[in-house]
PDB file of C-alpha atoms and ligand atoms in Angstrom:
ATOM      1  CA  MET A   1      96.328 105.808 101.768  1.00  0.00           C
ATOM      2  CA  SER A   2      97.888 105.330  98.489  1.00  0.00           C
ATOM      3  CA  THR A   3      95.212 104.149  96.062  1.00  0.00           C
ATOM      4  CA  LEU A   4      97.755 101.779  93.497  1.00  0.00           C
ATOM      5  CA  LYS A   5      96.262 101.220  90.256  1.00  0.00           C
ATOM      6  CA  GLU A   6      96.417  97.954  88.020  1.00  0.00           C
ATOM      7  CA  TYR A   7      98.726  99.288  85.410  1.00  0.00           C
ATOM      8  CA  TYR A   8     101.487 101.485  85.110  1.00  0.00           C
ATOM      9  CA  ASP A   9     101.063 104.958  85.621  1.00  0.00           C
ATOM     10  CA  THR A  10     103.641 106.597  83.276  1.00  0.00           C
ATOM     11  CA  GLN A  11     102.932 110.052  85.444  1.00  0.00           C
ATOM     12  CA  ASN A  12     104.509 108.566  88.547  1.00  0.00           C
ATOM     13  CA  VAL A  13     107.569 110.181  89.880  1.00  0.00           C
ATOM     14  CA  PHE A  14     110.247 107.491  89.201  1.00  0.00           C
ATOM     15  CA  ALA A  15     108.552 107.361  85.461  1.00  0.00           C
ATOM     16  CA  LYS A  16     109.395 111.600  85.422  1.00  0.00           C
ATOM     17  CA  ILE A  17     113.011 110.874  86.630  1.00  0.00           C
ATOM     18  CA  LEU A  18     113.699 107.996  84.334  1.00  0.00           C
ATOM     19  CA  ARG A  19     112.346 110.784  81.693  1.00  0.00           C
ATOM     20  CA  ASN A  20     114.860 113.351  83.083  1.00  0.00           C
ATOM     21  CA  GLU A  21     111.801 115.444  83.918  1.00  0.00           C
ATOM     22  CA  ILE A  22     112.857 115.989  87.320  1.00  0.00           C
ATOM     23  CA  PRO A  23     116.130 115.466  88.746  1.00  0.00           C
ATOM     24  CA  CYS A  24     117.610 112.812  90.941  1.00  0.00           C
ATOM     25  CA  SER A  25     120.866 112.779  93.236  1.00  0.00           C
ATOM     26  CA  LYS A  26     122.033 109.582  90.795  1.00  0.00           C
ATOM     27  CA  ILE A  27     124.544 107.139  92.697  1.00  0.00           C
ATOM     28  CA  TYR A  28     124.622 104.614  90.025  1.00  0.00           C
ATOM     29  CA  GLU A  29     123.211 103.794  86.520  1.00  0.00           C
ATOM     30  CA  ASP A  30     123.397 100.660  84.282  1.00  0.00           C
ATOM     31  CA  GLU A  31     121.379  99.296  81.224  1.00  0.00           C
ATOM     32  CA  PHE A  32     118.541  98.181  83.396  1.00  0.00           C
ATOM     33  CA  THR A  33     118.385  99.995  86.671  1.00  0.00           C
ATOM     34  CA  LEU A  34     119.293 103.526  88.303  1.00  0.00           C
ATOM     35  CA  ALA A  35     119.829 104.223  92.057  1.00  0.00           C
ATOM     36  CA  PHE A  36     119.489 107.377  93.353  1.00  0.00           C
ATOM     37  CA  HIS A  37     119.075 109.233  96.767  1.00  0.00           C
ATOM     38  CA  ASP A  38     115.925 108.787  98.759  1.00  0.00           C
ATOM     39  CA  ILE A  39     114.417 112.415  98.754  1.00  0.00           C
ATOM     40  CA  ALA A  40     113.282 111.579 102.364  1.00  0.00           C
ATOM     41  CA  PRO A  41     115.783 109.582 103.908  1.00  0.00           C
ATOM     42  CA  LYS A  42     114.387 107.406 106.775  1.00  0.00           C
ATOM     43  CA  ALA A  43     118.071 106.530 107.677  1.00  0.00           C
ATOM     44  CA  PRO A  44     121.553 107.961 107.560  1.00  0.00           C
ATOM     45  CA  VAL A  45     122.024 106.230 103.943  1.00  0.00           C
ATOM     46  CA  HIS A  46     118.781 105.698 102.249  1.00  0.00           C
ATOM     47  CA  ALA A  47     119.134 104.963  98.335  1.00  0.00           C
ATOM     48  CA  LEU A  48     116.652 103.435  96.003  1.00  0.00           C
ATOM     49  CA  VAL A  49     117.460 101.181  93.261  1.00  0.00           C
ATOM     50  CA  ILE A  50     114.914 101.312  90.090  1.00  0.00           C
ATOM     51  CA  THR A  51     114.261  99.421  86.924  1.00  0.00           C
ATOM     52  CA  LYS A  52     114.363 101.244  83.728  1.00  0.00           C
ATOM     53  CA  ASN A  53     111.480  99.135  82.605  1.00  0.00           C
ATOM     54  CA  PRO A  54     107.779  99.870  83.403  1.00  0.00           C
ATOM     55  CA  TYR A  55     107.049  97.528  86.266  1.00  0.00           C
ATOM     56  CA  ILE A  56     104.500  98.665  89.146  1.00  0.00           C
ATOM     57  CA  SER A  57     106.038  96.442  91.920  1.00  0.00           C
ATOM     58  CA  PHE A  58     108.163  93.505  92.913  1.00  0.00           C
ATOM     59  CA  ALA A  59     105.254  91.174  92.178  1.00  0.00           C
ATOM     60  CA  ASP A  60     104.818  92.616  88.675  1.00  0.00           C
ATOM     61  CA  PHE A  61     108.670  92.631  87.715  1.00  0.00           C
ATOM     62  CA  SER A  62     108.907  88.962  89.253  1.00  0.00           C
ATOM     63  CA  LYS A  63     106.400  87.942  86.623  1.00  0.00           C
ATOM     64  CA  ARG A  64     107.426  89.703  83.805  1.00  0.00           C
ATOM     65  CA  ALA A  65     110.899  90.829  84.007  1.00  0.00           C
ATOM     66  CA  ALA A  66     113.528  89.232  81.734  1.00  0.00           C
ATOM     67  CA  PRO A  67     116.389  87.013  83.844  1.00  0.00           C
ATOM     68  CA  GLU A  68     119.017  89.478  82.959  1.00  0.00           C
ATOM     69  CA  GLU A  69     116.748  92.292  84.418  1.00  0.00           C
ATOM     70  CA  MET A  70     116.505  90.146  87.700  1.00  0.00           C
ATOM     71  CA  VAL A  71     119.954  89.826  87.690  1.00  0.00           C
ATOM     72  CA  ALA A  72     121.168  93.454  87.133  1.00  0.00           C
ATOM     73  CA  VAL A  73     118.668  94.483  90.019  1.00  0.00           C
ATOM     74  CA  THR A  74     120.491  91.922  92.381  1.00  0.00           C
ATOM     75  CA  LYS A  75     123.861  93.508  91.226  1.00  0.00           C
ATOM     76  CA  ALA A  76     123.141  96.654  91.548  1.00  0.00           C
ATOM     77  CA  ILE A  77     121.831  96.711  95.076  1.00  0.00           C
ATOM     78  CA  GLY A  78     125.316  94.973  96.120  1.00  0.00           C
ATOM     79  CA  VAL A  79     127.438  97.684  93.677  1.00  0.00           C
ATOM     80  CA  VAL A  80     125.228 100.618  95.490  1.00  0.00           C
ATOM     81  CA  ALA A  81     125.556  99.138  99.062  1.00  0.00           C
ATOM     82  CA  ALA A  82     129.517  99.105  98.450  1.00  0.00           C
ATOM     83  CA  LYS A  83     129.508 102.493  97.064  1.00  0.00           C
ATOM     84  CA  LEU A  84     127.602 103.743 100.267  1.00  0.00           C
ATOM     85  CA  GLY A  85     129.932 102.377 102.321  1.00  0.00           C
ATOM     86  CA  LEU A  86     127.076  99.780 103.681  1.00  0.00           C
ATOM     87  CA  LYS A  87     129.189  96.972 103.182  1.00  0.00           C
ATOM     88  CA  GLU A  88     131.145  96.703 106.326  1.00  0.00           C
ATOM     89  CA  ASN A  89     128.367  97.400 109.013  1.00  0.00           C
ATOM     90  CA  GLY A  90     125.557  95.977 107.088  1.00  0.00           C
ATOM     91  CA  TYR A  91     122.125  97.314 105.867  1.00  0.00           C
ATOM     92  CA  ARG A  92     118.503  96.366 105.100  1.00  0.00           C
ATOM     93  CA  ILE A  93     116.757  95.875 101.780  1.00  0.00           C
ATOM     94  CA  THR A  94     113.118  96.598 101.242  1.00  0.00           C
ATOM     95  CA  SER A  95     110.457  96.578  98.084  1.00  0.00           C
ATOM     96  CA  ASN A  96     106.963  97.711  99.444  1.00  0.00           C
ATOM     97  CA  ILE A  97     104.107  95.754  97.175  1.00  0.00           C
ATOM     98  CA  GLY A  98     101.086  97.194  97.150  1.00  0.00           C
ATOM     99  CA  HIS A  99      98.509  98.832  99.610  1.00  0.00           C
ATOM    100  CA  ASN A 100      99.224  96.894 102.688  1.00  0.00           C
ATOM    101  CA  SER A 101     102.966  97.576 102.607  1.00  0.00           C
ATOM    102  CA  GLY A 102     102.347 101.321 101.844  1.00  0.00           C
ATOM    103  CA  GLN A 103     103.848 101.441  98.698  1.00  0.00           C
ATOM    104  CA  GLU A 104     103.498 104.962  97.370  1.00  0.00           C
ATOM    105  CA  VAL A 105     105.195 105.462  94.403  1.00  0.00           C
ATOM    106  CA  PRO A 106     104.195 102.625  91.843  1.00  0.00           C
ATOM    107  CA  HIS A 107     107.159 101.986  90.397  1.00  0.00           C
ATOM    108  CA  PHE A 108     109.241  98.765  91.056  1.00  0.00           C
ATOM    109  CA  HIS A 109     112.023  99.950  93.575  1.00  0.00           C
ATOM    110  CA  PHE A 110     114.156  98.435  96.516  1.00  0.00           C
ATOM    111  CA  HIS A 111     114.851 100.483  99.243  1.00  0.00           C
ATOM    112  CA  ILE A 112     118.624 100.176 100.946  1.00  0.00           C
ATOM    113  CA  MET A 113     118.864 101.707 104.429  1.00  0.00           C
ATOM    114  CA  GLY A 114     121.818 101.848 106.114  1.00  0.00           C
ATOM    115  CA  GLY A 115     124.103 104.062 108.275  1.00  0.00           C
ATOM    116  CA  ARG A 116     122.561 103.042 111.745  1.00  0.00           C
ATOM    117  CA  PRO A 117     121.135  99.634 113.574  1.00  0.00           C
ATOM    118  CA  MET A 118     117.722  99.207 111.572  1.00  0.00           C
ATOM    119  CA  GLY A 119     115.987  97.580 114.405  1.00  0.00           C
ATOM    120  CA  ILE A 120     114.227  94.022 114.223  1.00  0.00           C
ATOM    121  CA  ILE A 121     111.461  93.827 111.430  1.00  0.00           C
ATOM    122  CA  GLY A 122     108.115  93.276 112.677  1.00  0.00           C
TER     123      GLY A 122
HETATM  124  P1  AMP B 201     107.526 103.361  98.314  1.00  0.00           P
HETATM  125  O1  AMP B 201     106.429 103.947  99.501  1.00  0.00           O
HETATM  126  O2  AMP B 201     108.047 101.754  98.950  1.00  0.00           O
HETATM  127  O3  AMP B 201     106.710 103.549  97.327  1.00  0.00           O
HETATM  128  O4  AMP B 201     108.749 104.278  98.687  1.00  0.00           O
HETATM  129  C1  AMP B 201     108.953 105.458  98.103  1.00  0.00           C
HETATM  130  C2  AMP B 201     109.917 106.306  98.253  1.00  0.00           C
HETATM  131  O5  AMP B 201     110.174 107.379  97.293  1.00  0.00           O
HETATM  132  C3  AMP B 201     110.162 107.529  99.015  1.00  0.00           C
HETATM  133  O6  AMP B 201     110.997 106.944 100.436  1.00  0.00           O
HETATM  134  C4  AMP B 201     110.244 108.573  98.842  1.00  0.00           C
HETATM  135  O7  AMP B 201     111.011 109.326 100.075  1.00  0.00           O
HETATM  136  C5  AMP B 201     110.999 108.223  97.829  1.00  0.00           C
HETATM  137  N1  AMP B 201     110.539 109.644  96.553  1.00  0.00           N
HETATM  138  C6  AMP B 201     109.401 110.215  96.782  1.00  0.00           C
HETATM  139  N2  AMP B 201     110.028 111.081  95.494  1.00  0.00           N
HETATM  140  C7  AMP B 201     111.183 111.000  95.301  1.00  0.00           C
HETATM  141  C8  AMP B 201     112.082 111.515  94.303  1.00  0.00           C
HETATM  142  N3  AMP B 201     111.865 113.058  93.526  1.00  0.00           N
HETATM  143  N4  AMP B 201     113.554 111.643  94.704  1.00  0.00           N
HETATM  144  C9  AMP B 201     113.902 110.856  95.327  1.00  0.00           C
HETATM  145  N5  AMP B 201     113.270 109.859  96.153  1.00  0.00           N
HETATM  146  C10 AMP B 201     111.702 109.999  96.223  1.00  0.00           C
END
Protein backbone atom coordinates (compact mmCIF):
# COMPACT_ATOMS: atom_id res chain seq x y z
CA MET A 1 0.00 0.00 0.00
CA SER A 2 1.40 3.38 -0.93
CA THR A 3 1.73 6.00 1.76
CA LEU A 4 1.59 9.39 0.08
CA LYS A 5 2.80 12.46 1.92
CA GLU A 6 1.09 15.85 2.07
CA TYR A 7 4.28 17.56 0.95
CA TYR A 8 6.52 16.99 -2.08
CA ASP A 9 9.09 14.30 -1.33
CA THR A 10 12.33 15.33 -3.04
CA GLN A 11 13.63 11.76 -2.75
CA ASN A 12 10.96 10.21 -5.00
CA VAL A 13 12.29 8.31 -8.00
CA PHE A 14 11.16 10.84 -10.61
CA ALA A 15 12.84 13.69 -8.72
CA LYS A 16 16.02 11.60 -8.86
CA ILE A 17 15.59 11.12 -12.62
CA LEU A 18 15.14 14.88 -13.07
CA ARG A 19 18.35 15.48 -11.09
CA ASN A 20 20.15 12.89 -13.27
CA GLU A 21 20.86 10.77 -10.20
CA ILE A 22 19.31 7.75 -11.89
CA PRO A 23 18.93 7.11 -15.62
CA CYS A 24 15.82 6.96 -17.74
CA SER A 25 15.06 5.91 -21.28
CA LYS A 26 14.20 9.37 -22.59
CA ILE A 27 11.66 9.89 -25.35
CA TYR A 28 11.06 13.64 -25.27
CA GLU A 29 11.92 16.75 -23.29
CA ASP A 30 10.92 20.40 -23.35
CA GLU A 31 11.04 23.35 -20.95
CA PHE A 32 8.32 21.94 -18.68
CA THR A 33 8.17 18.20 -19.28
CA LEU A 34 10.22 15.02 -19.58
CA ALA A 35 8.96 11.77 -21.10
CA PHE A 36 10.54 8.35 -20.77
CA HIS A 37 9.67 4.66 -21.00
CA ASP A 38 8.09 3.05 -17.93
CA ILE A 39 10.57 0.68 -16.30
CA ALA A 40 7.87 -1.97 -15.79
CA PRO A 41 5.58 -1.63 -18.83
CA LYS A 42 1.97 -2.72 -18.42
CA ALA A 43 1.36 -2.58 -22.21
CA PRO A 44 3.53 -3.08 -25.31
CA VAL A 45 4.07 0.69 -25.28
CA HIS A 46 4.10 2.39 -21.88
CA ALA A 47 5.56 5.85 -21.48
CA LEU A 48 5.40 8.43 -18.73
CA VAL A 49 5.17 12.19 -19.13
CA ILE A 50 6.29 14.02 -16.01
CA THR A 51 6.57 17.68 -15.13
CA LYS A 52 9.96 19.20 -14.41
CA ASN A 53 8.42 21.21 -11.58
CA PRO A 54 7.62 19.44 -8.31
CA TYR A 55 3.93 18.56 -8.11
CA ILE A 56 2.73 15.62 -6.04
CA SER A 57 -0.13 14.66 -8.36
CA PHE A 58 -2.52 15.93 -11.00
CA ALA A 59 -4.59 17.45 -8.18
CA ASP A 60 -1.59 19.48 -7.01
CA PHE A 61 -0.68 20.36 -10.62
CA SER A 62 -4.20 21.55 -11.48
CA LYS A 63 -4.17 23.80 -8.41
CA ARG A 64 -0.71 25.34 -8.75
CA ALA A 65 0.68 25.05 -12.28
CA ALA A 66 0.92 28.02 -14.64
CA PRO A 67 -1.28 27.86 -17.75
CA GLU A 68 1.74 27.49 -20.07
CA GLU A 69 2.82 24.45 -18.08
CA MET A 70 -0.62 22.90 -18.45
CA VAL A 71 -0.48 23.49 -22.20
CA ALA A 72 3.02 21.99 -22.32
CA VAL A 73 1.91 18.76 -20.63
CA THR A 74 -1.07 18.42 -22.94
CA LYS A 75 1.06 18.97 -26.02
CA ALA A 76 3.83 16.67 -24.78
CA ILE A 77 1.36 13.81 -24.49
CA GLY A 78 0.39 14.24 -28.13
CA VAL A 79 3.99 14.51 -29.29
CA VAL A 80 5.07 11.42 -27.35
CA ALA A 81 2.10 9.37 -28.56
CA ALA A 82 2.96 10.30 -32.14
CA LYS A 83 6.66 9.52 -31.63
CA LEU A 84 5.75 6.10 -30.28
CA GLY A 85 3.51 5.32 -33.26
CA LEU A 86 0.30 5.28 -31.23
CA LYS A 87 -1.76 7.75 -33.25
CA GLU A 88 -3.26 5.32 -35.73
CA ASN A 89 -4.64 2.73 -33.34
CA GLY A 90 -5.10 4.91 -30.29
CA TYR A 91 -3.91 4.75 -26.75
CA ARG A 92 -4.90 5.46 -23.15
CA ILE A 93 -3.70 8.24 -20.88
CA THR A 94 -4.02 7.86 -17.13
CA SER A 95 -2.92 9.85 -14.13
CA ASN A 96 -3.20 8.26 -10.72
CA ILE A 97 -4.02 10.60 -7.87
CA GLY A 98 -3.54 9.52 -4.30
CA HIS A 99 -4.14 6.41 -2.31
CA ASN A 100 -7.30 5.00 -3.90
CA SER A 101 -5.82 5.25 -7.39
CA GLY A 102 -2.76 3.23 -6.40
CA GLN A 103 -0.36 6.12 -7.14
CA GLU A 104 3.11 4.86 -6.27
CA VAL A 105 5.38 7.71 -7.29
CA PRO A 106 4.40 11.02 -5.66
CA HIS A 107 5.48 13.18 -8.58
CA PHE A 108 2.78 14.16 -11.09
CA HIS A 109 2.85 12.09 -14.25
CA PHE A 110 0.67 10.83 -17.05
CA HIS A 111 0.89 7.26 -18.25
CA ILE A 112 0.59 6.73 -22.02
CA MET A 113 -0.25 3.12 -22.81
CA GLY A 114 -0.93 1.43 -26.10
CA GLY A 115 0.15 -1.14 -28.63
CA ARG A 116 -2.84 -3.39 -27.89
CA PRO A 117 -6.55 -2.94 -27.09
CA MET A 118 -6.51 -1.51 -23.58
CA GLY A 119 -9.84 -2.91 -22.43
CA ILE A 120 -12.75 -1.10 -20.83
CA ILE A 121 -12.12 0.92 -17.68
CA GLY A 122 -14.28 -0.11 -14.78
P1 LIG B 1 1.93 5.38 -10.47
O1 LIG B 1 1.46 4.15 -9.77
O2 LIG B 1 0.88 6.04 -11.28
O3 LIG B 1 2.60 6.32 -9.49
O4 LIG B 1 3.01 4.92 -11.54
C1 LIG B 1 4.39 4.95 -11.34
C2 LIG B 1 5.04 4.27 -12.51
O5 LIG B 1 6.42 4.58 -12.48
C3 LIG B 1 4.93 2.75 -12.53
O6 LIG B 1 4.29 2.34 -13.74
C4 LIG B 1 6.38 2.28 -12.45
O7 LIG B 1 6.64 1.12 -13.23
C5 LIG B 1 7.13 3.48 -12.98
N1 LIG B 1 8.51 3.61 -12.52
C6 LIG B 1 9.00 3.47 -11.27
N2 LIG B 1 10.33 3.68 -11.25
C7 LIG B 1 10.69 3.98 -12.51
C8 LIG B 1 11.94 4.31 -13.14
N3 LIG B 1 13.09 4.36 -12.46
N4 LIG B 1 11.94 4.55 -14.48
C9 LIG B 1 10.78 4.48 -15.19
N5 LIG B 1 9.59 4.19 -14.65
C10 LIG B 1 9.53 3.94 -13.34
